[in-house]
Each structure stands twice: as C-alpha cells, then as structure tokens.
PDB file of C-alpha atoms in Angstrom:
ATOM      1  CA  UNK A   1      73.487  70.557   2.285  1.00 56.00           C
ATOM      2  CA  UNK A   2      73.931  66.761   1.162  1.00 63.00           C
ATOM      3  CA  UNK A   3      73.593  67.177  -2.533  1.00 92.00           C
ATOM      4  CA  UNK A   4      70.757  64.735  -3.351  1.00 96.00           C
ATOM      5  CA  UNK A   5      68.833  65.259  -6.620  1.00 97.00           C
ATOM      6  CA  UNK A   6      65.531  63.194  -8.055  1.00 97.00           C
ATOM      7  CA  UNK A   7      64.288  63.835 -11.332  1.00 97.00           C
ATOM      8  CA  UNK A   8      62.021  64.483 -12.860  1.00 97.00           C
ATOM      9  CA  UNK A   9      60.255  66.396  -9.648  1.00 97.00           C
ATOM     10  CA  UNK A  10      56.367  65.616 -11.016  1.00 97.00           C
ATOM     11  CA  UNK A  11      55.064  63.575 -13.778  1.00 97.00           C
ATOM     12  CA  UNK A  12      52.543  61.848 -15.233  1.00 98.00           C
ATOM     13  CA  UNK A  13      51.957  58.950 -16.699  1.00 97.00           C
ATOM     14  CA  UNK A  14      49.382  56.136 -18.328  1.00 97.00           C
ATOM     15  CA  UNK A  15      48.620  53.103 -16.654  1.00 98.00           C
ATOM     16  CA  UNK A  16      50.801  50.114 -18.425  1.00 97.00           C
ATOM     17  CA  UNK A  17      53.572  51.932 -19.541  1.00 97.00           C
ATOM     18  CA  UNK A  18      57.213  51.643 -17.572  1.00 97.00           C
ATOM     19  CA  UNK A  19      58.229  54.641 -15.924  1.00 97.00           C
ATOM     20  CA  UNK A  20      61.875  55.313 -14.540  1.00 98.00           C
ATOM     21  CA  UNK A  21      63.392  57.869 -11.364  1.00 98.00           C
ATOM     22  CA  UNK A  22      66.247  59.058 -10.898  1.00 98.00           C
ATOM     23  CA  UNK A  23      68.277  59.574  -7.973  1.00 98.00           C
ATOM     24  CA  UNK A  24      71.589  61.312  -8.348  1.00 98.00           C
ATOM     25  CA  UNK A  25      73.893  61.995  -5.245  1.00 97.00           C
ATOM     26  CA  UNK A  26      77.397  63.458  -4.511  1.00 96.00           C
ATOM     27  CA  UNK A  27      78.071  62.553  -1.058  1.00 93.00           C
ATOM     28  CA  UNK A  28      79.422  58.985  -1.763  1.00 95.00           C
ATOM     29  CA  UNK A  29      77.291  57.433   0.300  1.00 95.00           C
ATOM     30  CA  UNK A  30      77.521  53.873   0.420  1.00 95.00           C
ATOM     31  CA  UNK A  31      73.486  53.299   1.236  1.00 95.00           C
ATOM     32  CA  UNK A  32      70.771  54.475  -1.269  1.00 97.00           C
ATOM     33  CA  UNK A  33      66.780  54.228  -0.381  1.00 97.00           C
ATOM     34  CA  UNK A  34      63.715  54.617  -2.336  1.00 98.00           C
ATOM     35  CA  UNK A  35      60.790  55.160  -0.102  1.00 98.00           C
ATOM     36  CA  UNK A  36      56.743  55.767  -1.123  1.00 97.00           C
ATOM     37  CA  UNK A  37      54.644  58.441   0.680  1.00 96.00           C
ATOM     38  CA  UNK A  38      50.808  58.229   1.130  1.00 93.00           C
ATOM     39  CA  UNK A  39      48.804  59.505   4.187  1.00 84.00           C
ATOM     40  CA  UNK A  40      48.767  57.684   6.918  1.00 79.00           C
ATOM     41  CA  UNK A  41      51.541  55.440   5.853  1.00 83.00           C
ATOM     42  CA  UNK A  42      54.825  57.369   6.816  1.00 86.00           C
ATOM     43  CA  UNK A  43      57.471  56.530   4.648  1.00 93.00           C
ATOM     44  CA  UNK A  44      57.515  52.881   3.352  1.00 95.00           C
ATOM     45  CA  UNK A  45      60.647  51.714   1.896  1.00 95.00           C
ATOM     46  CA  UNK A  46      60.774  50.072  -1.785  1.00 97.00           C
ATOM     47  CA  UNK A  47      64.112  49.288  -2.368  1.00 97.00           C
ATOM     48  CA  UNK A  48      67.655  50.240  -1.320  1.00 96.00           C
ATOM     49  CA  UNK A  49      70.965  49.981  -1.965  1.00 96.00           C
ATOM     50  CA  UNK A  50      74.202  49.293  -0.082  1.00 95.00           C
ATOM     51  CA  UNK A  51      76.878  49.583  -2.417  1.00 94.00           C
ATOM     52  CA  UNK A  52      77.101  49.447  -6.485  1.00 95.00           C
ATOM     53  CA  UNK A  53      75.462  46.616  -7.935  1.00 94.00           C
ATOM     54  CA  UNK A  54      74.005  45.513  -4.431  1.00 96.00           C
ATOM     55  CA  UNK A  55      70.133  46.075  -3.945  1.00 97.00           C
ATOM     56  CA  UNK A  56      67.815  44.454  -1.675  1.00 96.00           C
ATOM     57  CA  UNK A  57      63.810  44.689  -1.277  1.00 95.00           C
ATOM     58  CA  UNK A  58      61.719  46.809   1.221  1.00 94.00           C
ATOM     59  CA  UNK A  59      58.296  46.964   2.433  1.00 91.00           C
ATOM     60  CA  UNK A  60      56.633  47.425  -0.776  1.00 95.00           C
ATOM     61  CA  UNK A  61      58.698  46.113  -3.717  1.00 96.00           C
ATOM     62  CA  UNK A  62      56.055  44.223  -5.599  1.00 96.00           C
ATOM     63  CA  UNK A  63      56.198  46.209  -9.201  1.00 96.00           C
ATOM     64  CA  UNK A  64      59.535  47.931  -8.896  1.00 98.00           C
ATOM     65  CA  UNK A  65      62.722  47.491  -9.705  1.00 98.00           C
ATOM     66  CA  UNK A  66      65.918  49.149  -8.760  1.00 98.00           C
ATOM     67  CA  UNK A  67      69.584  49.230 -10.429  1.00 98.00           C
ATOM     68  CA  UNK A  68      72.741  51.089  -8.892  1.00 98.00           C
ATOM     69  CA  UNK A  69      75.784  50.991 -11.686  1.00 96.00           C
ATOM     70  CA  UNK A  70      77.406  53.546 -10.146  1.00 96.00           C
ATOM     71  CA  UNK A  71      77.805  54.938  -6.289  1.00 96.00           C
ATOM     72  CA  UNK A  72      76.172  58.247  -7.576  1.00 97.00           C
ATOM     73  CA  UNK A  73      72.726  57.179  -9.112  1.00 98.00           C
ATOM     74  CA  UNK A  74      70.125  54.664  -7.942  1.00 98.00           C
ATOM     75  CA  UNK A  75      67.235  54.128 -10.242  1.00 98.00           C
ATOM     76  CA  UNK A  76      63.859  53.219  -9.675  1.00 98.00           C
ATOM     77  CA  UNK A  77      61.261  51.612 -12.146  1.00 98.00           C
ATOM     78  CA  UNK A  78      57.875  51.293 -12.774  1.00 97.00           C
ATOM     79  CA  UNK A  79      57.813  47.958 -14.728  1.00 93.00           C
ATOM     80  CA  UNK A  80      54.239  48.549 -15.594  1.00 97.00           C
ATOM     81  CA  UNK A  81      52.710  51.714 -13.842  1.00 97.00           C
ATOM     82  CA  UNK A  82      49.114  51.172 -12.228  1.00 97.00           C
ATOM     83  CA  UNK A  83      46.716  53.455 -10.138  1.00 97.00           C
ATOM     84  CA  UNK A  84      47.717  51.988  -6.677  1.00 97.00           C
ATOM     85  CA  UNK A  85      51.676  53.406  -7.411  1.00 98.00           C
ATOM     86  CA  UNK A  86      50.352  57.073  -7.672  1.00 98.00           C
ATOM     87  CA  UNK A  87      52.242  58.761  -4.599  1.00 98.00           C
ATOM     88  CA  UNK A  88      55.588  60.596  -3.689  1.00 97.00           C
ATOM     89  CA  UNK A  89      58.454  59.239  -4.100  1.00 98.00           C
ATOM     90  CA  UNK A  90      61.881  60.103  -1.791  1.00 98.00           C
ATOM     91  CA  UNK A  91      65.271  59.305  -2.030  1.00 98.00           C
ATOM     92  CA  UNK A  92      67.534  59.186   0.437  1.00 97.00           C
ATOM     93  CA  UNK A  93      71.251  58.256   1.402  1.00 96.00           C
ATOM     94  CA  UNK A  94      73.415  57.937   4.146  1.00 93.00           C
ATOM     95  CA  UNK A  95      76.417  55.940   5.692  1.00 91.00           C
ATOM     96  CA  UNK A  96      74.896  53.075   7.495  1.00 84.00           C
ATOM     97  CA  UNK A  97      75.303  52.492  10.728  1.00 79.00           C
ATOM     98  CA  UNK A  98      73.137  54.558  12.046  1.00 81.00           C
ATOM     99  CA  UNK A  99      73.701  57.812  10.588  1.00 89.00           C
ATOM    100  CA  UNK A 100      71.470  60.632   9.402  1.00 92.00           C
ATOM    101  CA  UNK A 101      69.713  59.889   6.244  1.00 94.00           C
ATOM    102  CA  UNK A 102      69.394  62.861   3.722  1.00 95.00           C
ATOM    103  CA  UNK A 103      66.600  63.039   1.552  1.00 96.00           C
ATOM    104  CA  UNK A 104      65.878  64.514  -2.000  1.00 96.00           C
ATOM    105  CA  UNK A 105      62.949  66.827  -2.715  1.00 95.00           C
ATOM    106  CA  UNK A 106      60.669  64.184  -3.615  1.00 96.00           C
ATOM    107  CA  UNK A 107      58.794  62.991  -6.598  1.00 97.00           C
ATOM    108  CA  UNK A 108      55.205  63.547  -7.426  1.00 97.00           C
ATOM    109  CA  UNK A 109      54.106  60.489  -9.748  1.00 98.00           C
ATOM    110  CA  UNK A 110      50.475  60.364 -10.841  1.00 98.00           C
ATOM    111  CA  UNK A 111      49.643  57.312 -12.893  1.00 98.00           C
ATOM    112  CA  UNK A 112      46.475  57.985 -14.834  1.00 97.00           C
TER     113      UNK A 112
ATOM    114  CA  UNK B   1      51.088  46.478   9.379  1.00 61.00           C
ATOM    115  CA  UNK B   2      54.563  48.811   9.610  1.00 70.00           C
ATOM    116  CA  UNK B   3      57.365  48.274  12.086  1.00 85.00           C
ATOM    117  CA  UNK B   4      57.050  51.434  13.418  1.00 92.00           C
ATOM    118  CA  UNK B   5      53.548  52.329  14.621  1.00 94.00           C
ATOM    119  CA  UNK B   6      52.996  56.073  15.577  1.00 95.00           C
ATOM    120  CA  UNK B   7      50.267  57.873  17.810  1.00 95.00           C
ATOM    121  CA  UNK B   8      48.012  59.669  17.470  1.00 96.00           C
ATOM    122  CA  UNK B   9      48.224  60.115  13.533  1.00 94.00           C
ATOM    123  CA  UNK B  10      46.812  63.604  13.914  1.00 96.00           C
ATOM    124  CA  UNK B  11      47.499  66.310  16.487  1.00 97.00           C
ATOM    125  CA  UNK B  12      45.830  69.596  16.122  1.00 97.00           C
ATOM    126  CA  UNK B  13      46.639  71.950  19.368  1.00 97.00           C
ATOM    127  CA  UNK B  14      46.394  75.474  20.088  1.00 97.00           C
ATOM    128  CA  UNK B  15      49.985  77.567  20.316  1.00 98.00           C
ATOM    129  CA  UNK B  16      51.419  76.803  24.012  1.00 97.00           C
ATOM    130  CA  UNK B  17      49.708  73.270  24.492  1.00 98.00           C
ATOM    131  CA  UNK B  18      52.288  70.261  25.477  1.00 98.00           C
ATOM    132  CA  UNK B  19      52.195  67.328  23.295  1.00 98.00           C
ATOM    133  CA  UNK B  20      53.945  63.909  23.195  1.00 98.00           C
ATOM    134  CA  UNK B  21      54.341  61.533  20.248  1.00 98.00           C
ATOM    135  CA  UNK B  22      54.993  58.128  20.631  1.00 98.00           C
ATOM    136  CA  UNK B  23      56.561  55.286  18.738  1.00 97.00           C
ATOM    137  CA  UNK B  24      56.219  51.569  19.364  1.00 96.00           C
ATOM    138  CA  UNK B  25      57.338  48.653  17.455  1.00 94.00           C
ATOM    139  CA  UNK B  26      57.452  45.193  18.978  1.00 91.00           C
ATOM    140  CA  UNK B  27      61.548  44.812  17.800  1.00 91.00           C
ATOM    141  CA  UNK B  28      64.444  45.750  19.392  1.00 91.00           C
ATOM    142  CA  UNK B  29      66.750  48.536  17.725  1.00 91.00           C
ATOM    143  CA  UNK B  30      69.666  49.478  18.149  1.00 87.00           C
ATOM    144  CA  UNK B  31      68.886  53.133  17.655  1.00 89.00           C
ATOM    145  CA  UNK B  32      66.165  55.340  17.010  1.00 94.00           C
ATOM    146  CA  UNK B  33      66.192  58.346  15.127  1.00 96.00           C
ATOM    147  CA  UNK B  34      63.521  61.393  14.728  1.00 97.00           C
ATOM    148  CA  UNK B  35      62.826  63.447  11.696  1.00 97.00           C
ATOM    149  CA  UNK B  36      60.435  66.070  10.422  1.00 97.00           C
ATOM    150  CA  UNK B  37      59.372  67.154   7.469  1.00 96.00           C
ATOM    151  CA  UNK B  38      57.500  69.971   5.592  1.00 93.00           C
ATOM    152  CA  UNK B  39      55.295  70.172   2.809  1.00 89.00           C
ATOM    153  CA  UNK B  40      57.078  69.647  -0.034  1.00 89.00           C
ATOM    154  CA  UNK B  41      60.651  68.850   1.055  1.00 93.00           C
ATOM    155  CA  UNK B  42      62.073  65.972   2.393  1.00 95.00           C
ATOM    156  CA  UNK B  43      62.483  64.694   6.142  1.00 96.00           C
ATOM    157  CA  UNK B  44      64.895  66.396   8.190  1.00 96.00           C
ATOM    158  CA  UNK B  45      66.765  64.771  11.068  1.00 96.00           C
ATOM    159  CA  UNK B  46      66.406  66.054  14.399  1.00 97.00           C
ATOM    160  CA  UNK B  47      67.495  63.328  16.819  1.00 96.00           C
ATOM    161  CA  UNK B  48      69.049  60.104  17.044  1.00 94.00           C
ATOM    162  CA  UNK B  49      68.548  58.208  20.538  1.00 94.00           C
ATOM    163  CA  UNK B  50      70.820  55.337  20.816  1.00 91.00           C
ATOM    164  CA  UNK B  51      70.935  53.802  24.474  1.00 91.00           C
ATOM    165  CA  UNK B  52      68.034  52.117  26.311  1.00 92.00           C
ATOM    166  CA  UNK B  53      66.461  55.004  28.432  1.00 94.00           C
ATOM    167  CA  UNK B  54      68.231  58.075  27.231  1.00 95.00           C
ATOM    168  CA  UNK B  55      67.235  61.310  27.158  1.00 97.00           C
ATOM    169  CA  UNK B  56      67.726  63.858  24.833  1.00 97.00           C
ATOM    170  CA  UNK B  57      66.700  67.724  24.262  1.00 97.00           C
ATOM    171  CA  UNK B  58      66.835  70.168  22.234  1.00 95.00           C
ATOM    172  CA  UNK B  59      65.544  73.423  22.934  1.00 96.00           C
ATOM    173  CA  UNK B  60      61.545  72.335  23.428  1.00 97.00           C
ATOM    174  CA  UNK B  61      61.643  69.212  22.584  1.00 97.00           C
ATOM    175  CA  UNK B  62      62.161  66.050  24.564  1.00 98.00           C
ATOM    176  CA  UNK B  63      63.530  62.978  23.120  1.00 97.00           C
ATOM    177  CA  UNK B  64      63.495  59.388  24.976  1.00 97.00           C
ATOM    178  CA  UNK B  65      64.360  56.270  24.142  1.00 96.00           C
ATOM    179  CA  UNK B  66      62.372  53.104  25.789  1.00 95.00           C
ATOM    180  CA  UNK B  67      64.576  51.053  28.397  1.00 94.00           C
ATOM    181  CA  UNK B  68      63.807  47.993  26.357  1.00 94.00           C
ATOM    182  CA  UNK B  69      64.553  50.147  22.966  1.00 93.00           C
ATOM    183  CA  UNK B  70      61.451  48.995  21.436  1.00 94.00           C
ATOM    184  CA  UNK B  71      59.789  52.450  21.913  1.00 95.00           C
ATOM    185  CA  UNK B  72      60.520  55.947  21.970  1.00 96.00           C
ATOM    186  CA  UNK B  73      58.796  59.283  22.741  1.00 97.00           C
ATOM    187  CA  UNK B  74      58.765  62.884  21.707  1.00 98.00           C
ATOM    188  CA  UNK B  75      57.727  65.913  24.010  1.00 98.00           C
ATOM    189  CA  UNK B  76      56.768  69.222  23.162  1.00 98.00           C
ATOM    190  CA  UNK B  77      56.285  72.125  25.718  1.00 98.00           C
ATOM    191  CA  UNK B  78      54.958  74.851  24.581  1.00 98.00           C
ATOM    192  CA  UNK B  79      54.161  74.239  21.403  1.00 97.00           C
ATOM    193  CA  UNK B  80      54.418  76.633  18.667  1.00 97.00           C
ATOM    194  CA  UNK B  81      53.256  77.189  14.809  1.00 96.00           C
ATOM    195  CA  UNK B  82      56.548  76.941  13.538  1.00 95.00           C
ATOM    196  CA  UNK B  83      56.393  73.340  15.080  1.00 97.00           C
ATOM    197  CA  UNK B  84      53.752  72.096  13.075  1.00 96.00           C
ATOM    198  CA  UNK B  85      54.637  69.439  10.230  1.00 96.00           C
ATOM    199  CA  UNK B  86      55.109  65.390  10.157  1.00 97.00           C
ATOM    200  CA  UNK B  87      56.795  63.588  12.750  1.00 97.00           C
ATOM    201  CA  UNK B  88      58.678  60.633  12.080  1.00 97.00           C
ATOM    202  CA  UNK B  89      60.187  58.017  13.956  1.00 97.00           C
ATOM    203  CA  UNK B  90      63.014  55.625  12.364  1.00 95.00           C
ATOM    204  CA  UNK B  91      64.859  52.552  13.398  1.00 92.00           C
ATOM    205  CA  UNK B  92      67.641  50.730  11.291  1.00 85.00           C
ATOM    206  CA  UNK B  93      66.761  46.700  10.890  1.00 80.00           C
ATOM    207  CA  UNK B  94      69.829  44.408   9.112  1.00 79.00           C
ATOM    208  CA  UNK B  95      70.663  47.333   6.556  1.00 80.00           C
ATOM    209  CA  UNK B  96      67.261  48.790   5.886  1.00 86.00           C
ATOM    210  CA  UNK B  97      66.569  52.157   7.422  1.00 90.00           C
ATOM    211  CA  UNK B  98      62.581  51.707   8.427  1.00 92.00           C
ATOM    212  CA  UNK B  99      60.214  54.301   8.817  1.00 94.00           C
ATOM    213  CA  UNK B 100      57.045  55.161  11.347  1.00 94.00           C
ATOM    214  CA  UNK B 101      53.512  55.627  10.052  1.00 93.00           C
ATOM    215  CA  UNK B 102      54.303  59.729  11.221  1.00 94.00           C
ATOM    216  CA  UNK B 103      52.478  62.033  13.267  1.00 96.00           C
ATOM    217  CA  UNK B 104      51.182  65.029  11.595  1.00 96.00           C
ATOM    218  CA  UNK B 105      51.108  67.972  13.765  1.00 97.00           C
ATOM    219  CA  UNK B 106      49.024  71.327  13.217  1.00 97.00           C
ATOM    220  CA  UNK B 107      49.564  74.308  15.515  1.00 97.00           C
ATOM    221  CA  UNK B 108      47.212  77.308  15.444  1.00 97.00           C
ATOM    222  CA  UNK B 109      48.128  80.847  17.078  1.00 95.00           C
TER     223      UNK B 109
END
C-alpha cells in the first residue's frame, strides 16, 4: 500500500479560525493534490503541487492556501474557516503523466 | 459545471442486473481513469484507458474510451452486492488530475 497519511482524521473547528491539514507521503511522488468531497460533486480539486515549492490552484481554491516545503509534506490551510468548508478532504499523490493516484484516508472537517 | 460529468448520479439495482455508467466531457483527454471508492476510504484505481476506442475488461467490468477521447463508459455485467460503491472517472489536464461528479451504485441481494 502507498504510504499516504493525513492528519488529523477528524476535526471540529469554529467559524473564523484558521485550520491546517497535513498530508505526508513516503512514496517520493512528484505530484500531490488536495481535494474536497461533497455529495453530488465527486472530488473537486482545491490545489495541487508539481514539486517542492511549486503549487497551483485547482477548481475550488478560494479560501484555501497550500505549502510544500519538502517532497513528502503538503499542507492545506483554511485561512478563516467557514461553514461552507465543512467537507471531507482527501490528499492524493502520483508520479504524474496519467499514472495511478494514491489517496490518504481522508479528513472529516466540520466548521460550526 | 465540472469538467467531467458522470451519469447517472445514483443507481440502485438488484443483484444480477447489468448497468452502464457514463463519463462525459467537452474536452479531449490523453487518457481517462476509473476509480472505485468505498465508505470511509480513499478511491482506488480500477483501470486506465489511453487510446481512443480502447476497450478494457476487468472480470465483469468493461471500460471503453470514446473514439474522440472525450468520454468513457463503465459497464458492469451481472452486478453483485460487492460492486456497491462510488465510481469516479478522472482525467489529467495540464498537470491537474480532475475527477468526475461520481456515480453511487447500490446493488441489493
């Protein structure tokens, strides 16, 4: 199994607070992705990274920022959490070039 | 509007029935992937189709890539309760791995 670990697995936070989710991989994959999953929308891409310190926006990037200071770690930050950001967040990695993507177990975030 | 639209969104069938799930886009993809996701887990790759018109079979699952490489289908023959899950198509666009809207399949015994 690919070694992709997300933390925390569950979090409840208050509106207006900053939140950081962490994704750690042991596969040395170049690409890392953050998605959110909501009913009826499948997986929507928030941000992705194609190398250390190289990141770009996805489909639903407003209100989110990311950082990748090491190959193995990709952080997703909600700068000021809102109730609309209540969701399940998945991290994924791959080698790029249409190769298989491997996913973490997901983080369930609730903003109250 | 998402780049990859799947239909139907939900499918509830009896064991033994056949079904087809569609993944459509107005854009061309160099390849498309199909994933299956079970509750509480991340998606897992089923197959990648690369060539326009390509057909791949995985036991009772048949995957087809459209000739124009804008769409794909997943056909399941004689569905079983173990096929229950969320099916997602995905394609790569300028380094972004984009997923479809998903089809939730429930197969009853």
